[in-house]
Backbone as a chain_set.jsonl record, in Angstrom:
{"seq": "MRRRRLLGVTAAATAGAAAGCLGGGDVESDGSDSGEDATGDGTNGDIEWPSEPYADYETTTVIVESPDGEARGSVTAAIADDGDKRLLGLSDAEALPEDGGMLFVYDAPRESLTYVMRRMSFGIDIVFVDGDREIVRIHNAPEPGPGEDGEEQRYPGSSQYVLEVPYEWTDGHGVEVGDSLRFDL", "coords": {"N": [[-33.953, -36.222, -47.466], [-36.446, -35.627, -45.676], [-38.169, -37.479, -46.858], [-37.162, -39.88, -46.37], [-37.219, -39.961, -43.349], [-40.098, -39.692, -43.14], [-40.938, -41.924, -44.326], [-39.793, -43.769, -42.601], [-41.031, -43.202, -40.27], [-43.574, -44.049, -40.832], [-43.31, -46.787, -41.266], [-44.173, -49.981, -39.842], [-42.795, -52.222, -38.829], [-39.799, -54.045, -38.76], [-38.724, -55.279, -41.633], [-36.464, -56.217, -42.992], [-33.65, -56.496, -42.165], [-31.051, -57.122, -43.053], [-28.038, -57.911, -44.797], [-26.332, -58.049, -47.867], [-23.454, -59.0, -49.423], [-21.426, -59.487, -52.276], [-19.286, -62.413, -52.437], [-18.183, -63.878, -54.376], [-18.674, -65.11, -57.512], [-21.893, -65.472, -57.502], [-22.35, -64.699, -54.882], [-23.693, -63.338, -52.077], [-23.029, -60.812, -49.349], [-23.897, -60.321, -46.051], [-23.994, -57.596, -44.016], [-24.894, -57.651, -41.447], [-25.711, -56.908, -37.926], [-25.158, -58.337, -34.669], [-27.772, -58.742, -33.523], [-27.838, -57.415, -31.203], [-28.957, -54.361, -29.72], [-28.941, -50.823, -29.783], [-30.5, -49.511, -27.933], [-30.969, -51.162, -25.693], [-33.292, -52.224, -25.014], [-34.258, -54.162, -26.756], [-35.411, -53.219, -29.028], [-34.079, -51.365, -30.754], [-34.763, -49.027, -31.209], [-33.793, -46.18, -31.213], [-32.426, -45.899, -33.355], [-31.55, -44.115, -36.473], [-32.707, -44.73, -39.62], [-32.284, -45.01, -43.171], [-28.814, -44.89, -42.237], [-25.504, -43.597, -42.284], [-23.207, -45.496, -44.055], [-25.302, -45.414, -45.679], [-27.1, -43.349, -45.966], [-27.833, -41.864, -48.535], [-29.047, -43.553, -50.0], [-31.935, -44.683, -51.939], [-35.226, -45.238, -50.596], [-37.704, -47.523, -49.518], [-41.007, -48.471, -48.345], [-41.55, -51.605, -47.146], [-43.849, -54.16, -47.127], [-45.027, -57.035, -45.557], [-47.192, -59.584, -46.416], [-49.722, -61.982, -45.738], [-50.895, -64.865, -47.499], [-53.655, -64.363, -47.543], [-53.708, -61.724, -47.512], [-53.237, -60.314, -45.381], [-51.674, -58.095, -43.271], [-48.46, -58.539, -41.98], [-46.209, -57.178, -41.088], [-43.999, -54.409, -41.499], [-41.206, -52.742, -42.881], [-38.847, -49.997, -43.191], [-36.878, -50.044, -45.975], [-33.611, -49.748, -47.203], [-32.595, -49.493, -50.538], [-30.712, -51.631, -52.313], [-29.554, -51.638, -55.417], [-27.608, -51.837, -57.357], [-24.59, -53.214, -58.572], [-22.332, -52.539, -56.715], [-23.711, -51.379, -54.348], [-25.14, -53.808, -53.711], [-22.814, -55.616, -53.083], [-21.663, -54.329, -50.887], [-23.864, -54.245, -49.226], [-25.158, -54.79, -45.799], [-22.812, -54.546, -44.467], [-21.381, -52.467, -43.493], [-22.984, -51.5, -41.777], [-23.513, -50.451, -38.328], [-25.579, -51.202, -36.75], [-29.228, -52.262, -37.022], [-32.322, -51.016, -37.118], [-35.346, -52.001, -35.345], [-37.552, -51.599, -37.308], [-36.267, -51.379, -39.7], [-34.384, -52.204, -42.762], [-32.814, -53.946, -45.663], [-33.42, -53.952, -49.113], [-32.574, -55.946, -51.641], [-32.194, -55.494, -55.05], [-32.622, -57.127, -58.172], [-32.344, -57.176, -61.791], [-33.471, -59.194, -63.037], [-34.97, -62.548, -62.229], [-32.746, -64.644, -60.382], [-31.257, -67.827, -60.496], [-29.403, -68.951, -58.784], [-28.175, -67.692, -55.9], [-25.964, -66.744, -53.335], [-25.968, -65.476, -50.035], [-23.699, -64.059, -47.825], [-22.212, -63.461, -44.375], [-20.332, -61.416, -44.39], [-18.159, -59.493, -42.611], [-20.188, -58.632, -40.713], [-21.576, -57.566, -37.7], [-23.89, -58.288, -36.329], [-26.936, -60.306, -36.211], [-29.15, -61.261, -38.771], [-32.276, -61.707, -40.693], [-32.532, -63.3, -43.713], [-34.231, -63.082, -46.492], [-35.606, -64.392, -49.417], [-36.756, -63.778, -52.402], [-39.141, -64.293, -55.136], [-39.715, -63.334, -58.618], [-42.488, -62.616, -58.601], [-42.82, -61.585, -56.265], [-43.254, -63.215, -54.132], [-42.415, -64.976, -51.129], [-39.795, -67.248, -51.04], [-37.728, -68.493, -49.716], [-36.385, -68.492, -46.407], [-33.923, -67.577, -44.255], [-32.443, -67.669, -41.052], [-29.989, -65.776, -39.885], [-27.446, -65.956, -37.789], [-25.081, -63.506, -35.829], [-21.545, -63.516, -36.893], [-19.363, -65.525, -35.191], [-16.903, -64.995, -32.527], [-13.786, -63.983, -33.861], [-14.436, -64.697, -36.37], [-15.001, -63.958, -39.856], [-17.306, -64.267, -41.153], [-17.586, -65.144, -43.736], [-17.866, -68.003, -43.97], [-20.45, -68.566, -43.421], [-22.971, -69.324, -45.123], [-25.758, -68.619, -47.165], [-28.011, -69.956, -49.313], [-30.113, -69.348, -52.124], [-32.945, -68.828, -54.491], [-33.923, -66.129, -56.42], [-35.395, -62.609, -56.944], [-35.566, -60.665, -55.66], [-33.982, -59.936, -52.578], [-34.707, -59.508, -49.198], [-33.404, -58.169, -46.128], [-33.795, -58.246, -42.835], [-33.928, -57.431, -39.208], [-32.526, -60.024, -36.955], [-34.559, -62.661, -36.542], [-36.616, -61.484, -37.022], [-38.666, -62.33, -38.921], [-39.654, -64.511, -37.599], [-40.704, -63.522, -35.367], [-42.867, -61.931, -36.467], [-44.389, -63.877, -37.915], [-43.761, -64.462, -40.264], [-43.874, -66.425, -43.319], [-42.76, -68.698, -45.737], [-44.357, -68.451, -48.866], [-45.846, -66.174, -48.167], [-46.073, -62.743, -49.231], [-44.336, -59.852, -50.56], [-45.012, -56.345, -50.604], [-44.129, -53.418, -52.284], [-42.899, -50.302, -53.497], [-40.774, -49.365, -56.317]], "CA": [[-34.107, -36.611, -45.921], [-37.626, -35.844, -45.05], [-38.897, -38.39, -47.406], [-36.693, -41.1, -45.452], [-38.014, -39.88, -42.206], [-41.46, -39.956, -43.191], [-41.043, -43.532, -44.556], [-39.328, -44.532, -41.222], [-42.152, -42.93, -39.158], [-44.795, -44.879, -41.377], [-42.968, -48.331, -41.252], [-44.723, -50.48, -38.748], [-41.997, -53.075, -38.262], [-38.641, -54.296, -39.646], [-38.846, -56.492, -42.488], [-35.3, -56.098, -43.845], [-32.53, -56.203, -41.383], [-30.077, -57.969, -43.564], [-27.26, -57.098, -45.704], [-25.836, -58.9, -48.876], [-22.318, -58.465, -50.176], [-20.952, -60.563, -53.048], [-18.237, -62.917, -52.102], [-17.585, -64.563, -55.483], [-19.79, -65.567, -58.342], [-23.32, -64.881, -57.071], [-22.465, -64.779, -53.292], [-23.92, -62.03, -51.476], [-22.673, -60.976, -47.989], [-24.496, -59.695, -44.978], [-23.202, -56.636, -43.218], [-25.599, -57.331, -40.251], [-25.246, -56.988, -36.644], [-25.435, -59.421, -33.875], [-28.984, -58.75, -33.035], [-27.708, -56.474, -30.136], [-29.7, -53.051, -30.038], [-28.488, -49.706, -29.233], [-31.31, -48.938, -26.849], [-30.955, -52.104, -24.569], [-34.576, -52.643, -24.706], [-34.407, -55.111, -27.692], [-36.166, -52.599, -30.018], [-33.239, -50.615, -31.572], [-35.788, -47.657, -31.447], [-33.203, -44.872, -31.29], [-31.576, -45.834, -34.578], [-32.22, -43.603, -37.6], [-32.363, -45.776, -40.773], [-30.984, -45.482, -43.255], [-27.668, -44.019, -41.579], [-24.213, -43.598, -43.091], [-22.969, -44.937, -45.225], [-26.487, -45.708, -46.619], [-28.033, -42.22, -45.914], [-28.031, -41.372, -49.692], [-29.795, -44.766, -50.652], [-33.345, -44.551, -51.963], [-35.839, -46.117, -49.432], [-39.172, -47.842, -49.714], [-41.659, -49.183, -47.342], [-41.768, -53.085, -47.687], [-45.064, -54.614, -46.347], [-44.963, -58.375, -45.676], [-48.542, -60.019, -46.403], [-50.099, -63.419, -45.718], [-51.597, -65.305, -48.802], [-54.988, -63.798, -47.456], [-53.68, -60.168, -47.608], [-53.228, -59.786, -43.9], [-50.155, -57.55, -43.126], [-47.57, -59.293, -41.083], [-45.437, -56.32, -40.655], [-43.371, -53.645, -42.458], [-39.961, -52.041, -42.689], [-38.339, -48.895, -44.261], [-35.83, -50.697, -46.606], [-32.681, -49.026, -48.205], [-32.574, -50.148, -51.815], [-29.472, -51.982, -52.885], [-30.005, -52.077, -56.786], [-26.677, -52.151, -58.186], [-23.447, -54.241, -57.932], [-21.629, -51.983, -55.483], [-24.473, -51.593, -53.283], [-25.433, -55.3, -53.413], [-21.649, -56.108, -52.697], [-21.564, -53.732, -49.681], [-24.861, -54.866, -48.29], [-25.225, -54.217, -44.515], [-21.381, -54.865, -43.935], [-20.784, -51.253, -42.96], [-23.887, -50.967, -40.767], [-23.331, -50.745, -36.848], [-27.041, -51.839, -36.123], [-30.272, -52.13, -37.762], [-33.464, -50.817, -36.164], [-36.535, -53.23, -35.729], [-38.336, -51.142, -38.386], [-35.412, -51.15, -40.923], [-33.825, -53.411, -43.569], [-32.204, -53.536, -46.889], [-33.93, -54.727, -50.173], [-31.642, -56.111, -52.705], [-32.96, -55.751, -56.268], [-31.863, -57.66, -59.39], [-33.163, -56.824, -62.866], [-34.418, -60.4, -63.586], [-34.603, -63.602, -61.435], [-31.415, -65.29, -60.224], [-31.405, -69.224, -59.962], [-28.383, -69.391, -57.631], [-27.61, -66.548, -55.051], [-25.594, -67.168, -51.947], [-25.456, -64.416, -49.322], [-22.814, -64.586, -46.572], [-22.295, -62.476, -43.381], [-19.191, -60.805, -44.379], [-17.98, -58.299, -41.738], [-21.283, -58.473, -40.001], [-21.581, -57.531, -36.256], [-25.217, -58.53, -35.682], [-27.458, -61.313, -37.112], [-30.196, -60.943, -39.739], [-33.017, -62.537, -41.371], [-32.386, -63.308, -45.192], [-35.589, -63.491, -47.181], [-35.517, -64.798, -50.744], [-38.317, -63.358, -52.946], [-39.173, -64.494, -56.407], [-40.092, -62.18, -59.391], [-43.695, -62.338, -58.375], [-42.838, -61.036, -55.021], [-43.63, -64.323, -53.295], [-41.26, -65.402, -50.293], [-39.6, -68.746, -51.348], [-36.946, -69.243, -48.678], [-35.97, -67.613, -45.213], [-32.804, -67.917, -43.284], [-32.182, -66.853, -39.778], [-28.58, -65.79, -40.04], [-26.743, -65.409, -36.46], [-23.859, -62.842, -36.254], [-20.529, -64.357, -36.943], [-18.723, -65.834, -33.821], [-15.528, -64.324, -32.352], [-12.512, -64.425, -34.706], [-14.928, -65.186, -37.706], [-15.398, -63.016, -40.716], [-18.868, -64.384, -41.807], [-17.574, -65.638, -45.026], [-18.199, -69.325, -43.894], [-21.749, -68.672, -43.11], [-23.516, -69.137, -46.562], [-27.224, -68.757, -47.189], [-28.456, -70.013, -50.652], [-31.558, -69.128, -52.607], [-33.275, -68.247, -55.884], [-34.766, -64.873, -56.307], [-35.172, -61.502, -57.886], [-35.335, -59.914, -54.648], [-33.731, -60.336, -51.198], [-34.922, -58.712, -48.05], [-32.669, -58.316, -45.05], [-34.384, -57.665, -41.77], [-33.36, -57.849, -37.932], [-32.421, -61.314, -36.692], [-35.576, -63.418, -36.152], [-37.908, -60.674, -37.258], [-39.597, -63.074, -39.436], [-40.275, -65.404, -36.615], [-41.732, -62.711, -34.391], [-43.939, -61.564, -37.157], [-45.207, -64.993, -38.374], [-43.584, -64.507, -41.782], [-43.537, -67.78, -43.776], [-42.538, -69.155, -47.263], [-45.611, -68.355, -49.468], [-46.15, -64.935, -47.947], [-45.699, -62.02, -50.294], [-43.913, -58.504, -50.363], [-45.555, -55.187, -51.214], [-43.33, -52.296, -52.177], [-42.776, -49.555, -54.901], [-39.438, -49.108, -56.795]], "C": [[-35.44, -36.647, -45.303], [-38.423, -36.923, -45.634], [-38.501, -39.705, -46.573], [-37.156, -41.187, -44.007], [-39.42, -40.185, -42.152], [-41.75, -41.39, -43.31], [-40.751, -44.183, -43.281], [-40.446, -44.309, -40.387], [-43.391, -44.045, -39.655], [-44.521, -46.331, -41.437], [-43.406, -48.747, -39.846], [-43.624, -51.491, -38.088], [-40.894, -53.362, -39.189], [-38.901, -55.455, -40.382], [-37.577, -56.715, -43.21], [-34.079, -55.644, -43.117], [-31.328, -57.07, -41.931], [-29.272, -57.29, -44.563], [-26.624, -58.24, -46.624], [-24.48, -58.355, -49.451], [-21.742, -59.752, -50.988], [-19.742, -61.104, -52.641], [-17.527, -63.643, -53.272], [-18.733, -65.351, -56.109], [-20.965, -64.8, -57.977], [-23.378, -64.975, -55.61], [-22.771, -63.335, -52.946], [-23.652, -61.978, -49.974], [-23.515, -59.96, -47.098], [-23.595, -58.76, -44.206], [-24.057, -56.695, -41.883], [-25.056, -57.466, -38.955], [-25.567, -58.164, -35.974], [-27.009, -59.645, -33.089], [-28.914, -57.75, -31.635], [-28.366, -55.147, -30.586], [-29.113, -51.983, -29.218], [-29.375, -48.995, -27.949], [-31.247, -49.903, -25.637], [-32.142, -52.628, -24.246], [-35.093, -53.714, -25.789], [-35.331, -54.437, -28.86], [-35.356, -51.741, -31.029], [-34.046, -49.281, -31.96], [-34.971, -46.409, -31.667], [-32.194, -44.758, -32.507], [-32.098, -45.087, -35.745], [-31.702, -44.495, -38.791], [-33.046, -45.094, -42.011], [-30.043, -44.408, -42.718], [-26.534, -44.27, -42.517], [-23.829, -45.064, -42.895], [-24.187, -45.106, -46.361], [-27.426, -44.526, -46.659], [-28.516, -41.567, -47.341], [-28.862, -42.396, -50.526], [-31.333, -44.352, -50.727], [-33.872, -45.574, -50.873], [-37.333, -46.544, -50.141], [-39.685, -48.712, -48.675], [-41.959, -50.692, -47.795], [-42.781, -53.503, -46.666], [-45.126, -56.111, -46.639], [-46.598, -58.797, -45.407], [-48.764, -61.429, -46.394], [-50.67, -63.676, -47.029], [-53.057, -64.559, -48.667], [-54.98, -62.262, -47.522], [-53.518, -59.476, -46.254], [-51.795, -59.286, -43.812], [-49.563, -58.084, -41.961], [-46.591, -58.247, -40.369], [-44.791, -55.425, -41.822], [-42.17, -52.979, -41.903], [-39.734, -51.028, -43.581], [-36.926, -49.699, -44.712], [-35.001, -49.762, -47.41], [-32.615, -49.957, -49.266], [-31.18, -50.381, -52.259], [-29.677, -52.528, -54.42], [-28.874, -52.029, -57.742], [-25.442, -52.98, -57.667], [-22.73, -53.758, -56.647], [-22.497, -51.839, -54.248], [-24.752, -52.973, -52.822], [-24.097, -55.955, -52.733], [-21.434, -55.557, -51.089], [-22.494, -54.264, -48.602], [-24.848, -54.137, -46.835], [-23.739, -54.272, -43.817], [-20.952, -53.553, -43.172], [-21.867, -50.642, -41.971], [-23.512, -51.362, -39.262], [-24.556, -51.493, -36.163], [-28.084, -51.678, -37.184], [-31.388, -52.016, -36.819], [-34.572, -51.731, -36.504], [-37.423, -52.834, -36.91], [-37.554, -50.9, -39.686], [-34.969, -52.408, -41.64], [-33.223, -52.949, -44.89], [-33.075, -54.477, -47.966], [-32.938, -54.742, -51.282], [-32.47, -56.468, -53.914], [-32.089, -56.177, -57.448], [-32.929, -57.363, -60.58], [-33.994, -58.01, -63.412], [-33.956, -61.669, -62.446], [-33.3, -64.297, -61.566], [-31.671, -66.798, -59.795], [-30.624, -69.773, -58.851], [-27.798, -68.073, -57.075], [-27.208, -67.112, -53.849], [-25.128, -65.778, -51.153], [-24.632, -64.882, -48.107], [-22.793, -63.349, -45.594], [-21.035, -61.732, -43.29], [-19.259, -59.487, -43.521], [-19.182, -57.839, -40.926], [-21.058, -58.32, -38.484], [-22.924, -57.753, -35.521], [-25.845, -59.519, -36.717], [-28.589, -60.55, -37.74], [-31.048, -61.971, -40.01], [-32.679, -62.461, -42.797], [-33.422, -63.923, -45.907], [-35.428, -63.357, -48.691], [-37.008, -64.693, -51.377], [-38.245, -63.487, -54.534], [-39.689, -63.193, -57.305], [-41.48, -61.781, -59.22], [-43.89, -61.66, -57.087], [-43.198, -62.0, -53.737], [-42.193, -64.732, -52.483], [-41.05, -66.931, -50.662], [-38.524, -69.278, -50.538], [-36.682, -68.098, -47.597], [-34.96, -68.348, -44.522], [-32.77, -67.042, -42.235], [-30.631, -67.088, -39.686], [-27.864, -65.147, -38.781], [-25.585, -64.413, -37.001], [-22.744, -63.766, -36.24], [-20.045, -64.56, -35.411], [-17.525, -65.035, -33.689], [-14.43, -64.879, -33.22], [-13.114, -64.838, -36.06], [-15.24, -63.761, -38.391], [-16.579, -63.033, -41.346], [-18.735, -64.842, -43.092], [-18.011, -67.178, -45.183], [-19.722, -69.519, -43.857], [-22.442, -68.376, -44.673], [-24.982, -69.404, -46.551], [-27.809, -68.711, -48.606], [-29.878, -69.756, -50.856], [-31.545, -68.845, -54.118], [-34.127, -67.229, -55.75], [-34.496, -63.848, -57.217], [-34.926, -60.481, -57.003], [-34.953, -60.569, -53.401], [-33.956, -59.27, -50.271], [-34.089, -59.072, -46.776], [-33.358, -57.61, -43.983], [-33.686, -57.94, -40.474], [-33.569, -59.258, -37.816], [-33.648, -61.683, -35.985], [-36.939, -62.477, -36.219], [-38.906, -61.441, -37.842], [-40.295, -63.923, -38.527], [-41.217, -64.694, -35.679], [-42.835, -62.285, -35.177], [-44.705, -62.673, -38.02], [-45.087, -65.028, -39.836], [-43.143, -65.875, -42.167], [-43.263, -67.721, -45.315], [-44.11, -69.147, -47.809], [-46.286, -66.998, -49.07], [-45.628, -63.969, -49.092], [-45.031, -60.298, -49.819], [-44.783, -57.357, -51.136], [-44.707, -54.206, -51.099], [-43.274, -51.624, -53.404], [-41.244, -49.319, -55.082], [-39.595, -47.822, -57.394]], "O": [[-35.693, -37.529, -44.482], [-39.371, -37.335, -44.967], [-39.36, -40.482, -46.158], [-37.447, -42.263, -43.484], [-39.908, -40.855, -41.242], [-42.571, -42.0, -42.624], [-41.455, -45.121, -42.908], [-40.854, -45.276, -39.743], [-44.003, -44.749, -38.852], [-45.462, -47.096, -41.652], [-43.127, -48.09, -38.843], [-43.58, -51.561, -36.86], [-40.985, -52.972, -40.353], [-39.258, -56.512, -39.861], [-37.664, -57.507, -44.148], [-33.527, -54.576, -43.382], [-30.674, -57.71, -41.108], [-29.658, -56.271, -45.134], [-26.415, -59.336, -46.104], [-24.486, -57.226, -49.944], [-21.615, -60.856, -50.457], [-18.909, -60.226, -52.417], [-16.353, -63.986, -53.138], [-19.541, -66.051, -55.499], [-21.013, -63.58, -58.136], [-24.438, -65.328, -55.093], [-22.212, -62.353, -53.435], [-23.978, -62.953, -49.295], [-23.746, -58.827, -47.521], [-22.507, -59.159, -43.79], [-23.915, -55.709, -41.16], [-24.004, -58.086, -38.8], [-26.214, -59.03, -36.565], [-27.281, -60.526, -32.273], [-29.964, -57.394, -31.1], [-28.32, -54.849, -31.779], [-28.803, -52.202, -28.047], [-28.946, -48.126, -27.189], [-31.485, -49.4, -24.539], [-32.223, -53.431, -23.315], [-36.256, -54.111, -25.716], [-35.965, -55.2, -29.59], [-35.899, -51.412, -32.084], [-33.847, -48.649, -32.997], [-35.509, -45.541, -32.354], [-31.374, -43.854, -32.674], [-33.229, -45.443, -36.078], [-30.545, -44.896, -38.91], [-34.198, -44.665, -41.934], [-30.358, -43.218, -42.718], [-26.629, -45.08, -43.439], [-24.045, -45.723, -41.878], [-24.062, -44.97, -47.578], [-28.47, -44.62, -47.305], [-29.488, -40.812, -47.339], [-29.307, -42.086, -51.631], [-31.91, -43.795, -49.793], [-33.211, -46.483, -50.372], [-37.892, -45.973, -51.077], [-38.987, -49.579, -48.149], [-42.616, -50.882, -48.818], [-42.616, -53.244, -45.474], [-45.259, -56.49, -47.803], [-47.194, -58.427, -44.395], [-47.99, -62.125, -47.052], [-50.949, -62.692, -47.714], [-53.585, -64.177, -49.711], [-56.017, -61.601, -47.577], [-53.651, -58.264, -46.079], [-50.847, -59.958, -44.219], [-50.218, -58.068, -40.918], [-46.218, -58.437, -39.211], [-45.044, -55.698, -42.996], [-42.061, -52.679, -40.714], [-40.294, -51.037, -44.678], [-36.028, -49.93, -43.902], [-35.543, -49.027, -48.235], [-32.578, -51.162, -49.013], [-30.481, -49.416, -52.57], [-29.933, -53.715, -54.622], [-29.138, -52.175, -58.935], [-25.341, -53.352, -56.498], [-22.568, -54.489, -55.67], [-22.029, -52.166, -53.158], [-24.61, -53.276, -51.638], [-24.282, -56.799, -51.857], [-21.076, -56.33, -50.2], [-22.173, -54.625, -47.47], [-24.532, -52.948, -46.771], [-23.633, -54.021, -42.617], [-20.162, -53.663, -42.234], [-21.731, -49.54, -41.44], [-23.227, -52.533, -39.01], [-24.457, -52.244, -35.193], [-27.835, -51.0, -38.181], [-31.476, -52.758, -35.841], [-34.775, -52.179, -37.633], [-38.028, -53.736, -37.49], [-38.069, -50.313, -40.638], [-35.167, -53.525, -41.163], [-33.136, -51.758, -45.189], [-33.372, -55.633, -47.662], [-32.516, -53.707, -51.797], [-33.251, -57.419, -53.952], [-30.995, -55.661, -57.674], [-34.142, -57.317, -60.379], [-35.003, -57.864, -64.102], [-32.843, -61.729, -61.924], [-32.789, -64.526, -62.662], [-32.29, -66.983, -58.748], [-30.941, -70.724, -58.137], [-26.999, -67.424, -57.75], [-27.945, -67.911, -53.273], [-24.162, -65.102, -51.508], [-24.864, -65.927, -47.499], [-23.311, -62.295, -45.962], [-20.635, -61.404, -42.173], [-20.122, -58.615, -43.634], [-19.175, -56.694, -40.475], [-20.217, -59.096, -38.031], [-23.083, -57.469, -34.334], [-25.42, -59.6, -37.87], [-28.947, -59.435, -37.363], [-30.741, -63.11, -39.659], [-32.507, -61.293, -43.146], [-33.537, -65.147, -45.964], [-35.134, -62.264, -49.175], [-38.044, -65.263, -51.037], [-37.392, -62.863, -55.165], [-40.029, -62.151, -56.745], [-41.79, -60.664, -59.634], [-44.989, -61.189, -56.793], [-43.378, -61.594, -52.589], [-41.1, -64.798, -53.046], [-41.973, -67.743, -50.6], [-38.325, -70.492, -50.6], [-36.765, -66.91, -47.908], [-35.064, -69.538, -44.226], [-33.007, -65.84, -42.358], [-30.081, -68.171, -39.485], [-27.705, -63.928, -38.734], [-25.18, -64.391, -38.163], [-22.892, -64.815, -35.614], [-20.372, -63.756, -34.538], [-17.112, -64.408, -34.664], [-14.195, -66.085, -33.288], [-12.341, -65.317, -36.891], [-15.599, -62.737, -37.81], [-16.982, -62.082, -42.016], [-19.793, -64.984, -43.705], [-18.435, -67.614, -46.254], [-20.206, -70.582, -44.246], [-22.373, -67.281, -45.23], [-25.407, -70.386, -45.942], [-28.094, -67.624, -49.108], [-30.728, -69.899, -49.978], [-30.556, -68.675, -54.829], [-35.09, -67.353, -54.993], [-33.653, -63.938, -58.109], [-34.235, -59.509, -57.31], [-35.472, -61.642, -53.092], [-33.455, -58.166, -50.483], [-34.095, -60.243, -46.396], [-33.548, -56.403, -44.131], [-32.761, -58.746, -40.577], [-34.52, -59.806, -38.372], [-33.886, -61.141, -34.906], [-38.005, -62.681, -35.638], [-40.043, -61.327, -37.384], [-41.51, -64.069, -38.66], [-42.288, -65.154, -35.283], [-43.9, -62.244, -34.561], [-45.604, -62.313, -38.781], [-45.962, -65.464, -40.585], [-42.25, -66.47, -41.563], [-43.555, -66.738, -45.997], [-44.979, -69.785, -47.214], [-47.317, -66.711, -49.679], [-44.776, -64.41, -49.863], [-45.36, -59.747, -48.769], [-45.185, -57.586, -52.277], [-44.362, -53.911, -49.955], [-43.573, -52.257, -54.417], [-40.528, -49.103, -54.105], [-38.633, -47.266, -57.924]]}, "num_chains": 1, "name": "protein.A"}
């Protein structure tokens, strides 16, 4: 717990507020929220991350860097590194703090992944990252509308890692395809 709190304190910004849940084949589903925040000030600052049901997940600080090595932002990411964790994604999260996210880890690069917004109540950015940790695709995924379950919102990509962060976090931090991620597993 102390390690998670220390990592949370050292994270500068959210780089992963997204969640992936497998919907069929290689379909991942987001459990993200609508972009609403618990504090009302747009920061989600009072949310401890990771929280239940993710409190026992390992975490890592993910730093997004430009091709020149300039830090664009960072988040404390819960690590989803097995099938059950990847399937759940952020679907059970009530919210995601501005400096929180989820990092989905695969053993090898995947040519075809599709993430969905299954049971999400907030929007997220879904960042596909190749085996060299370079960003290859970014999706801004809004929360599902009223009466929608999020299964129809499909976000494809090829990657070995997928980072989910709060909705439009990538836009706010100037994150682009070609940037890279730095993290320890």
